[in-house]
Amino acid sequence: MRTRPQSISLGRTGRSQSWETGDKLVNHIELMRRQVELSIDDPDTRSLAAAITSGSFDRTPDPVTGEIVPVVSYHGRLYRGARDWRTARMLCAARDEMCELTAIWNFIVLNIRYAQDSIGQDTYQTLRATLEMGSGDCDDMAIAIASLAGAMG
């Protein structure tokens, strides 16, 4: 069975593709790989990954509490960079991959809420689309983590 796109969106939220479910696992993995490549090819992804793993955060008031929180910019939007300033000040040593992956994981958990795809289709979003929507399923979160880790090298 060949995988066919249901729809392709190139709007403000970046690139996302919807595919029929019931296809072979290898095809799903290939679709995820394509979205990771698109995300890594985005020059802002490298800057985002570097800021997350180095603790290079800006400061802005939290809209609910008014507390000054660590944030990072990506495509003109601000995202929570770390849970708090104590966490934000924990710098990763050079090439400490476990520390970098932990920082990336924490960023994803802070900024992306789990949302299941529609029944009968899988949607594969780029990192940008997932962050701008603020939600994604397991595939989208895996694409986001792989994109940020891949941008780090």
Coordinates of C-alpha atoms in Angstrom, one line a residue:
M1 CA 0.0 0.0 0.0
R2 CA 1.5 3.4 -1.0
T3 CA 1.2 6.3 1.4
R4 CA -0.9 9.2 0.0
P5 CA -1.1 12.6 1.4
Q6 CA -4.6 13.7 2.6
S7 CA -3.6 17.3 2.8
I8 CA -0.5 19.5 2.9
S9 CA -0.6 22.8 4.7
L10 CA 2.1 25.5 4.1
G11 CA 0.4 28.2 6.1
R12 CA 1.6 30.3 9.0
T13 CA 2.1 27.3 11.2
G14 CA 4.8 25.8 9.1
R15 CA 4.6 22.6 7.3
S16 CA 2.4 19.7 8.3
Q17 CA 1.2 16.6 6.4
S18 CA -1.7 14.3 7.0
W19 CA -1.5 10.7 5.9
E20 CA -3.9 7.7 5.9
T21 CA -3.4 5.3 8.7
G22 CA -3.0 1.6 8.3
D23 CA 0.2 1.9 6.3
K24 CA 3.5 0.1 7.0
L25 CA 5.6 1.3 9.9
V26 CA 8.6 2.0 7.6
N27 CA 6.5 4.5 5.6
H28 CA 5.6 6.3 8.8
I29 CA 9.2 6.5 9.9
E30 CA 10.1 7.9 6.5
L31 CA 7.5 10.6 6.8
M32 CA 8.8 11.5 10.2
R33 CA 12.3 11.6 8.8
R34 CA 11.2 14.1 6.2
Q35 CA 9.7 16.4 8.8
V36 CA 12.9 16.2 10.9
E37 CA 15.0 17.2 7.8
L38 CA 12.7 20.1 7.1
S39 CA 13.0 21.3 10.7
I40 CA 16.8 20.9 10.8
D41 CA 17.0 22.8 7.4
D42 CA 15.3 25.8 9.1
P43 CA 18.2 28.1 10.3
D44 CA 16.2 29.2 13.3
T45 CA 16.1 25.6 14.7
R46 CA 19.9 25.6 15.3
S47 CA 19.6 28.9 17.2
L48 CA 16.7 27.6 19.2
A49 CA 18.6 24.4 20.1
A50 CA 21.7 26.3 21.1
A51 CA 19.7 28.7 23.3
I52 CA 17.9 25.8 25.0
T53 CA 21.1 23.8 25.8
S54 CA 23.3 26.8 26.7
G55 CA 20.8 28.5 28.9
S56 CA 20.8 31.7 26.8
F57 CA 17.4 32.9 27.7
D58 CA 15.6 36.2 27.5
R59 CA 13.3 37.5 30.3
T60 CA 9.7 38.3 30.2
P61 CA 6.8 38.5 32.6
D62 CA 4.5 35.5 32.8
P63 CA 1.1 36.6 31.6
V64 CA -0.7 34.9 34.5
T65 CA 1.6 35.4 37.5
G66 CA 3.6 38.5 36.4
E67 CA 6.8 36.7 37.5
I68 CA 9.8 37.2 35.3
V69 CA 10.4 33.8 33.5
P70 CA 13.1 32.5 31.1
V71 CA 12.0 32.5 27.5
V72 CA 13.5 31.8 24.1
S73 CA 12.4 33.3 20.7
Y74 CA 11.7 31.1 17.7
H75 CA 10.2 32.6 14.5
G76 CA 9.1 35.7 16.3
R77 CA 7.3 34.0 19.2
L78 CA 8.4 33.5 22.7
Y79 CA 8.5 30.0 24.3
R80 CA 9.2 29.1 27.9
G81 CA 12.9 28.3 28.0
A82 CA 13.0 26.6 31.4
R83 CA 10.7 25.8 34.3
D84 CA 12.4 28.4 36.5
W85 CA 15.6 30.4 36.8
R86 CA 17.4 27.8 39.0
T87 CA 16.9 25.3 36.2
A88 CA 17.8 27.9 33.5
R89 CA 21.1 28.5 35.2
M90 CA 22.2 24.8 35.0
L91 CA 24.5 25.0 32.0
C92 CA 25.5 21.9 30.1
A93 CA 29.2 21.2 29.7
A94 CA 30.6 21.1 26.2
R95 CA 29.4 17.9 24.4
D96 CA 27.5 16.7 27.4
E97 CA 24.8 15.0 25.3
M98 CA 22.7 13.7 28.2
C99 CA 22.5 17.2 29.6
E100 CA 21.6 18.7 26.2
L101 CA 18.9 16.0 25.6
T102 CA 17.5 16.7 29.1
A103 CA 17.3 20.4 28.4
I104 CA 15.6 19.7 25.0
W105 CA 13.1 17.3 26.7
N106 CA 12.3 19.8 29.4
F107 CA 11.7 22.5 26.7
I108 CA 9.3 20.2 24.8
V109 CA 7.4 19.3 28.0
L110 CA 7.0 23.0 28.9
N111 CA 5.7 24.1 25.5
I112 CA 3.8 21.2 23.8
R113 CA 0.6 19.7 25.0
Y114 CA -0.3 16.2 23.9
A115 CA -3.2 16.1 21.4
Q116 CA -4.3 13.0 19.5
D117 CA -4.6 13.1 15.7
S118 CA -8.0 12.7 14.1
I119 CA -9.2 9.1 13.8
G120 CA -8.1 7.5 10.5
Q121 CA -5.2 9.8 9.7
D122 CA -1.8 10.6 11.1
T123 CA -0.5 14.2 10.9
Y124 CA 3.3 14.8 10.9
Q125 CA 4.3 18.3 11.8
T126 CA 7.6 20.1 11.7
L127 CA 9.1 21.5 14.9
R128 CA 7.8 25.0 13.9
A129 CA 4.2 23.8 13.3
T130 CA 4.1 21.9 16.6
L131 CA 5.4 24.8 18.6
E132 CA 3.1 27.3 16.9
M133 CA 0.1 25.0 17.5
G134 CA 1.3 24.3 21.1
S135 CA 0.2 20.7 20.7
G136 CA 1.0 17.5 18.9
D137 CA 0.9 13.7 19.3
C138 CA 3.8 11.3 20.0
D139 CA 5.0 11.5 16.4
D140 CA 5.1 15.3 16.5
M141 CA 7.0 15.3 19.8
A142 CA 9.5 12.8 18.5
I143 CA 10.0 14.9 15.4
A144 CA 10.5 18.0 17.7
I145 CA 13.1 16.3 19.9
A146 CA 14.9 14.7 16.9
S147 CA 15.0 18.1 15.2
L148 CA 16.5 19.9 18.1
A149 CA 19.0 17.1 18.9
G150 CA 19.9 16.9 15.2
A151 CA 20.5 20.6 15.0
M152 CA 23.0 20.3 17.9
G153 CA 25.0 17.8 15.8

